[in-house]
Coordinates of C-alpha atoms and ligand atoms in Angstrom, one line a residue:
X6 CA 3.1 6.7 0.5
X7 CA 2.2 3.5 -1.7
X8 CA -0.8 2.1 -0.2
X9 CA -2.4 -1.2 -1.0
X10 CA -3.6 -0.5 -4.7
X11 CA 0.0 1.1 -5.5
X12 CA 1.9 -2.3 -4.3
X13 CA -1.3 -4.6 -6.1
X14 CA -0.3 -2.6 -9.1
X15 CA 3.1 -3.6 -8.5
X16 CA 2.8 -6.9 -7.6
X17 CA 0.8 -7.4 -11.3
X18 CA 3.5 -5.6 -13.1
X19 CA 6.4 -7.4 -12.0
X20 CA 4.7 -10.8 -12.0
X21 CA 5.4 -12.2 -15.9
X22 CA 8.7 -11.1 -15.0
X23 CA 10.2 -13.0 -12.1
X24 CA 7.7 -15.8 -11.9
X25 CA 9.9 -18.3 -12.8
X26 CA 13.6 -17.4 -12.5
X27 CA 16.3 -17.8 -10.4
X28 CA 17.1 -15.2 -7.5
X29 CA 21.0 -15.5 -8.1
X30 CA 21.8 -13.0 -5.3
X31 CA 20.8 -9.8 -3.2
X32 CA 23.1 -7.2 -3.7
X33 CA 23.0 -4.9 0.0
X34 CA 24.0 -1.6 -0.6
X35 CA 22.3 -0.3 2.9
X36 CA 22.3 -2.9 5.5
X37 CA 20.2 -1.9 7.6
X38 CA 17.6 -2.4 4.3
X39 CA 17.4 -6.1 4.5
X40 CA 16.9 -8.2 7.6
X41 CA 17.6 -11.8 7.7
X42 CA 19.9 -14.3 5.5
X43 CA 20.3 -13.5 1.9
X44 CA 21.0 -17.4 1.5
X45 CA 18.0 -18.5 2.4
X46 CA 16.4 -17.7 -0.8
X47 CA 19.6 -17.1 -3.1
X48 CA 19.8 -19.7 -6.2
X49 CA 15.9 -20.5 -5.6
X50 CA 12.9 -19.7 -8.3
X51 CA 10.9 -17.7 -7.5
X52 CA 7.2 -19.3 -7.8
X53 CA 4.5 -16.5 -6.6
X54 CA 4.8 -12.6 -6.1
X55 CA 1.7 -11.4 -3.8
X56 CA 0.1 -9.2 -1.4
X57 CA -0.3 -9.5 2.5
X58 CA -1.8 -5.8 3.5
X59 CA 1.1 -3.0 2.0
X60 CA 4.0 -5.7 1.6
X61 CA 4.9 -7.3 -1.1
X62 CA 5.6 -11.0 -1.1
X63 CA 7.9 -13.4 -3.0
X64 CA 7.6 -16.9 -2.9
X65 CA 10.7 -19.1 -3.3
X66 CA 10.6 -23.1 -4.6
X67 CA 12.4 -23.9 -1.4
X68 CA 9.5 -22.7 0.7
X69 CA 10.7 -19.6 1.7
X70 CA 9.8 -15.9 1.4
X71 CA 11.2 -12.4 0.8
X72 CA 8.9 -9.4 2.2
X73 CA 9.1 -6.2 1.2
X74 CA 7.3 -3.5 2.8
X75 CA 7.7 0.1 1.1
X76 CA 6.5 2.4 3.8
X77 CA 6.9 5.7 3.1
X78 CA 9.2 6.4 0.2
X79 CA 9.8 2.8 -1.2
X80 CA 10.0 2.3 -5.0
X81 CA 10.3 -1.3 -6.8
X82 CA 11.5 -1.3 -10.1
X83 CA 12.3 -3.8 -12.7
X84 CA 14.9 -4.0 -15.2
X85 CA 16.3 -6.5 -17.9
X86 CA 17.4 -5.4 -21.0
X87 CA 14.7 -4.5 -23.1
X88 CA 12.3 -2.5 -20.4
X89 CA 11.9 -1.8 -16.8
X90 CA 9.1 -1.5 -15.1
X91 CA 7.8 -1.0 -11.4
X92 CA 6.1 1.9 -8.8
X93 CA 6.0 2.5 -5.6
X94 CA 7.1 6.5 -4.0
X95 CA 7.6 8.6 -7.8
X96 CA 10.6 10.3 -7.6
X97 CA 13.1 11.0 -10.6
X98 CA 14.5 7.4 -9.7
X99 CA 12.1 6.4 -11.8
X100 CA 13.1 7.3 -14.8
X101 CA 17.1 7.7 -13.8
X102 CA 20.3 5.4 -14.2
X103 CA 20.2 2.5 -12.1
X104 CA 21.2 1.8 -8.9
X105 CA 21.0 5.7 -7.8
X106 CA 22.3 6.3 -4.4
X107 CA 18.4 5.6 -3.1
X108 CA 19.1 2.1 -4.3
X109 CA 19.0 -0.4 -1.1
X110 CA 19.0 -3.3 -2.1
X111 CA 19.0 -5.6 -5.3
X112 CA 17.4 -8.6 -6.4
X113 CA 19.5 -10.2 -9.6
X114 CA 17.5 -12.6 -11.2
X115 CA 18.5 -15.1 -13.9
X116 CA 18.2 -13.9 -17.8
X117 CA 20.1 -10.5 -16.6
X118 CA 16.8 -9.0 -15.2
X119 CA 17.2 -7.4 -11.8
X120 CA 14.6 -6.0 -9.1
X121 CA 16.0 -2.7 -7.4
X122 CA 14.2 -1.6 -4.1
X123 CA 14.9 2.3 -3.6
X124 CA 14.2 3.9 -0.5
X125 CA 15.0 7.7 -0.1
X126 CA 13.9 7.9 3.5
X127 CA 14.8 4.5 4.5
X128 CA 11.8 3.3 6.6
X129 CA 11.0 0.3 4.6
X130 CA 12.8 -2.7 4.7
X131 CA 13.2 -6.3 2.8
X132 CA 13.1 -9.2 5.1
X133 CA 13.8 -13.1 4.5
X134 CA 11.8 -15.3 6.3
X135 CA 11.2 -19.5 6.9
X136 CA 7.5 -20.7 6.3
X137 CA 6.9 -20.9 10.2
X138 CA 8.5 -16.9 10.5
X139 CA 6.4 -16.2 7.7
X140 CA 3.3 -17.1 9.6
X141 CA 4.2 -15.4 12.6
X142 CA 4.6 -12.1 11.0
X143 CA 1.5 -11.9 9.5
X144 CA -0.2 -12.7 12.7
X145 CA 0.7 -9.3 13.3
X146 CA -1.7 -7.7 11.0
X147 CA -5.4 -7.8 10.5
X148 CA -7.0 -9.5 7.3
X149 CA -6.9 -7.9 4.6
X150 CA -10.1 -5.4 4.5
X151 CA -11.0 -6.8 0.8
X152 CA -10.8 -10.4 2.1
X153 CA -13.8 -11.8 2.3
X154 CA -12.8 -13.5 5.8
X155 CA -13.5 -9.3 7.0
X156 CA -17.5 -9.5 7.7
X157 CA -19.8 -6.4 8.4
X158 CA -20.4 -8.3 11.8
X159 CA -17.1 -8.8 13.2
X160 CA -15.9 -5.4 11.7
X161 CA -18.2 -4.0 13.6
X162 CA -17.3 -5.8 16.9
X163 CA -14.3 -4.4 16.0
X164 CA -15.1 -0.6 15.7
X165 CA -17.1 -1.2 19.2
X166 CA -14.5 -1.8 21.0
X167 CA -12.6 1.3 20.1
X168 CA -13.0 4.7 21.5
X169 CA -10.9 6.8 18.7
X170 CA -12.5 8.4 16.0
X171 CA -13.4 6.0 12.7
X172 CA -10.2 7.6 10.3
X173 CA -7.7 6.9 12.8
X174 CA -9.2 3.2 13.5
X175 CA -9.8 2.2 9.9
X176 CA -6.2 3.3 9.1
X177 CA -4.9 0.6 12.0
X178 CA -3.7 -2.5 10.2
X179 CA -4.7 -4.6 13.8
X180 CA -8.2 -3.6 12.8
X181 CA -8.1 -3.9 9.1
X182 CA -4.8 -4.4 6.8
X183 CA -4.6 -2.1 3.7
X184 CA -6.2 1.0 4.5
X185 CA -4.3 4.3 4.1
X186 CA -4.4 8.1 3.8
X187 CA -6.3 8.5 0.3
X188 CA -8.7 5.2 0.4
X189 CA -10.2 5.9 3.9
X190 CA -10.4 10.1 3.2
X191 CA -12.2 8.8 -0.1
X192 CA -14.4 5.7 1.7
X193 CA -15.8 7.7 4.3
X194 CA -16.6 10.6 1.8
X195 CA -18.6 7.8 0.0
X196 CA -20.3 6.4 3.4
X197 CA -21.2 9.8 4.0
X198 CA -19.7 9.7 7.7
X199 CA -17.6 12.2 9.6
X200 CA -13.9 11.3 10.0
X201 CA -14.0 12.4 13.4
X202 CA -17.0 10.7 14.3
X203 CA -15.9 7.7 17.4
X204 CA -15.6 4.2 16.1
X205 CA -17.5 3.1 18.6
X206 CA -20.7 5.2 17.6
X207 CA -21.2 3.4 14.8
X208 CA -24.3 1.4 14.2
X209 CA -24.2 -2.0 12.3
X210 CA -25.8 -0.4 9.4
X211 CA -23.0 2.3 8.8
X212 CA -20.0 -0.2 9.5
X213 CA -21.5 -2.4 6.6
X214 CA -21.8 0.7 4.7
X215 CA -18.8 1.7 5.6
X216 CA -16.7 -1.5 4.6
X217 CA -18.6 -1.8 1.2
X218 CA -17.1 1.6 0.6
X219 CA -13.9 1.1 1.7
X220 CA -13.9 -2.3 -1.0
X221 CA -15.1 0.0 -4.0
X222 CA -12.3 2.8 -3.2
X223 CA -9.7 0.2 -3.1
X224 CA -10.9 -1.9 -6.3
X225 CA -11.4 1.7 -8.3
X226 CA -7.5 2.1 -6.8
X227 CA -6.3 -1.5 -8.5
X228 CA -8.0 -0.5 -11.6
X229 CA -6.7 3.0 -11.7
X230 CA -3.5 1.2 -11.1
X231 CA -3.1 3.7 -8.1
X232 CA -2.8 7.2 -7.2
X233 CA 0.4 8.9 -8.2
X234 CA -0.2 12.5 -6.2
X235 CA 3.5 13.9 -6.9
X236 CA 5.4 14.6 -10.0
X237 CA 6.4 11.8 -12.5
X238 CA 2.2 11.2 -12.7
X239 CA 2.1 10.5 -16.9
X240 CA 5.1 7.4 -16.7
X241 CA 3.7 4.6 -18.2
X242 CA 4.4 1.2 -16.8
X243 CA 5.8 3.4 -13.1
X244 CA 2.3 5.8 -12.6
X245 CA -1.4 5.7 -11.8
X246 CA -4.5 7.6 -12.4
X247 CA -6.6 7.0 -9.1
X248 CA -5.6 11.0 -8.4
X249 CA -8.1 11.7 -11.3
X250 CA -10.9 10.4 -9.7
X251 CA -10.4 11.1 -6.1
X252 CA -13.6 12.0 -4.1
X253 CA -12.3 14.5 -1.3
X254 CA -8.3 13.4 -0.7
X255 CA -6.3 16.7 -1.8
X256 CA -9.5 18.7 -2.6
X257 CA -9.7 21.2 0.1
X258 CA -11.5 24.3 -0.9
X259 CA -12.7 22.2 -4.2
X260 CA -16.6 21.8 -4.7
X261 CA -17.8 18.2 -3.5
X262 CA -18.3 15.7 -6.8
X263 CA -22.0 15.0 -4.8
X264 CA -22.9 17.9 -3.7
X265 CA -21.1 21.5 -4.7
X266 CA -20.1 21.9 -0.8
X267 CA -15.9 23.2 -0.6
X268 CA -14.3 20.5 0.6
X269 CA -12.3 20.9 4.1
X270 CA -9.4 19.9 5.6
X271 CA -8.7 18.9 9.2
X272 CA -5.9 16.7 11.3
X273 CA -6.6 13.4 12.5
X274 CA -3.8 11.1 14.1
X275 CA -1.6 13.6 12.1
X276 CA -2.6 12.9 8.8
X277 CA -4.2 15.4 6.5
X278 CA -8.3 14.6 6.3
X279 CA -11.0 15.4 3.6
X280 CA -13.8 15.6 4.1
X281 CA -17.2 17.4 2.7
X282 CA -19.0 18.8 5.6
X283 CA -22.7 18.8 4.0
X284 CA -22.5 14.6 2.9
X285 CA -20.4 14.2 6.2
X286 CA -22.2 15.8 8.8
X287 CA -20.6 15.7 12.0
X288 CA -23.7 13.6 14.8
X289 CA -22.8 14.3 18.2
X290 CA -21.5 10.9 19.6
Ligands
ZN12 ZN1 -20.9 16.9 -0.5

């Protein structure tokens, strides 16, 4: 699942290739892919490509924006005729003739260059939106955890008021936006602190420790340029190398990097959790 350093590194690539041109038209090839009116942004320039949590954002000249958000098994890849480029979920699509049947959507841009947004599981989506629909959406999540808006203190007002343990609540993107699976296994490995320990147990110091580490994981992700877990992990211009320095994520049974300790594995909200039990001992609380 491509998690905030996966789109960043996305949102980098594609940049000095769309900035700039004309979004002719959005081909739908799965409509329930794209919500909204293509027209809105069709025969605009595109003027920014960002980040808001895990979505990616294009900004048009006429003011508005098209949002993509990759969930689980989204891919973004770029093509004109002398390279492509992209990431998101690795699958063969990747490397494969384009569209393939996971193709959902596409974004043809002036100069015969063309963004493709595959989706084998279809749970992620492309959605057009005015400035003041913009807005609104985004209301919805959190600030972004490396924003420097997110203090220790209210962070930790935050983790006070919740009675679920500290994985599960770092992962919620009402709490903080951009925290997934492999960054908060990895950041709490680096705080030292139990997944399972309750939010709410947490003193001050910890949260601060806590949201410094969950910062470093995610800027080591950007500069990895992401984890690629699955296959496909040596595709230059589509992969990353964050897997290669992973703290705990995937190591079960593998010695701790701090201390020697085998790394375990547990369930927490459903979703697979590292952790090493001698750096992470588990406090009553
Ligand atoms: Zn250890």
């Amino acid at each position: 699942m491509p998690e905030l350093p996966e789109v960043e590194t996305i949102v980098r690539r594609i940049t000095p290739y769309v900035v700039g041109k004309q979004l002719l038209q959005i081909i739908i090839r799965h409509p329930k892919s794209v919500l909204g009116d293509p027209k809105m942004v069709e025969g605009s320039t595109v003027t920014l490509v960002c980040r808001r949590a895990k979505m990616l954002v294009f900004e048009f000249s006429n003011g508005n924006a098209l949002v993509i958000h990759l969930k689980m098994t989204g891919q973004i890849l770029y093509q004109d005729a002398k390279l492509r480029l992209g990431g998101g979920h690795p699958t063969a699509d990747w490397v494969a003739q384009l569209p393939s049947k996971h193709t959902r959507a596409i974004l043809e841009f002036s100069q015969d260059s063309r963004v493709f947004f595959n989706d084998m599981r279809v749970f992620g989506w492309i959605k057009i939106f005015s400035p003041s629909q913009l807005r609104q959406e985004f209301q919805k999540y959190a600030p972004d955890v490396i924003a420097a808006e997110v203090t220790s203190a209210n962070f930790f007002e935050k983790l006070q008021r919740r009675k679920q343990t500290i994985k599960v609540v770092i992962m919620d993107q009402v709490v903080v936006a951009g925290v997934g699976n492999i960054y908060a296994n990895d950041a709490l490995h680096l705080a030292k602190l139990h997944p399972a320990r309750l939010a709410s147990s947490l003193t001050l110091v910890e949260a601060k420790i806590l949201l410094a580490a969950l910062r470093t994981v995610l800027q080591l992700g950007i500069e990895k340029q992401g984890a690629t877990i699955d296959s496909y992990r040596q595709i230059d211009g589509f992969s990353g190398s964050y897997q290669d320095v992973v703290r705990v994520y995937g190591r079960s049974g593998l010695p701790c990097l701090v201390c020697g300790e085998l790394i375990r594995r547990t369930k927490l909200g459903g979703r697979g959790t590292f952790f090493c039990p001698n750096c992470q001992p588990e406090v009553v609380s």
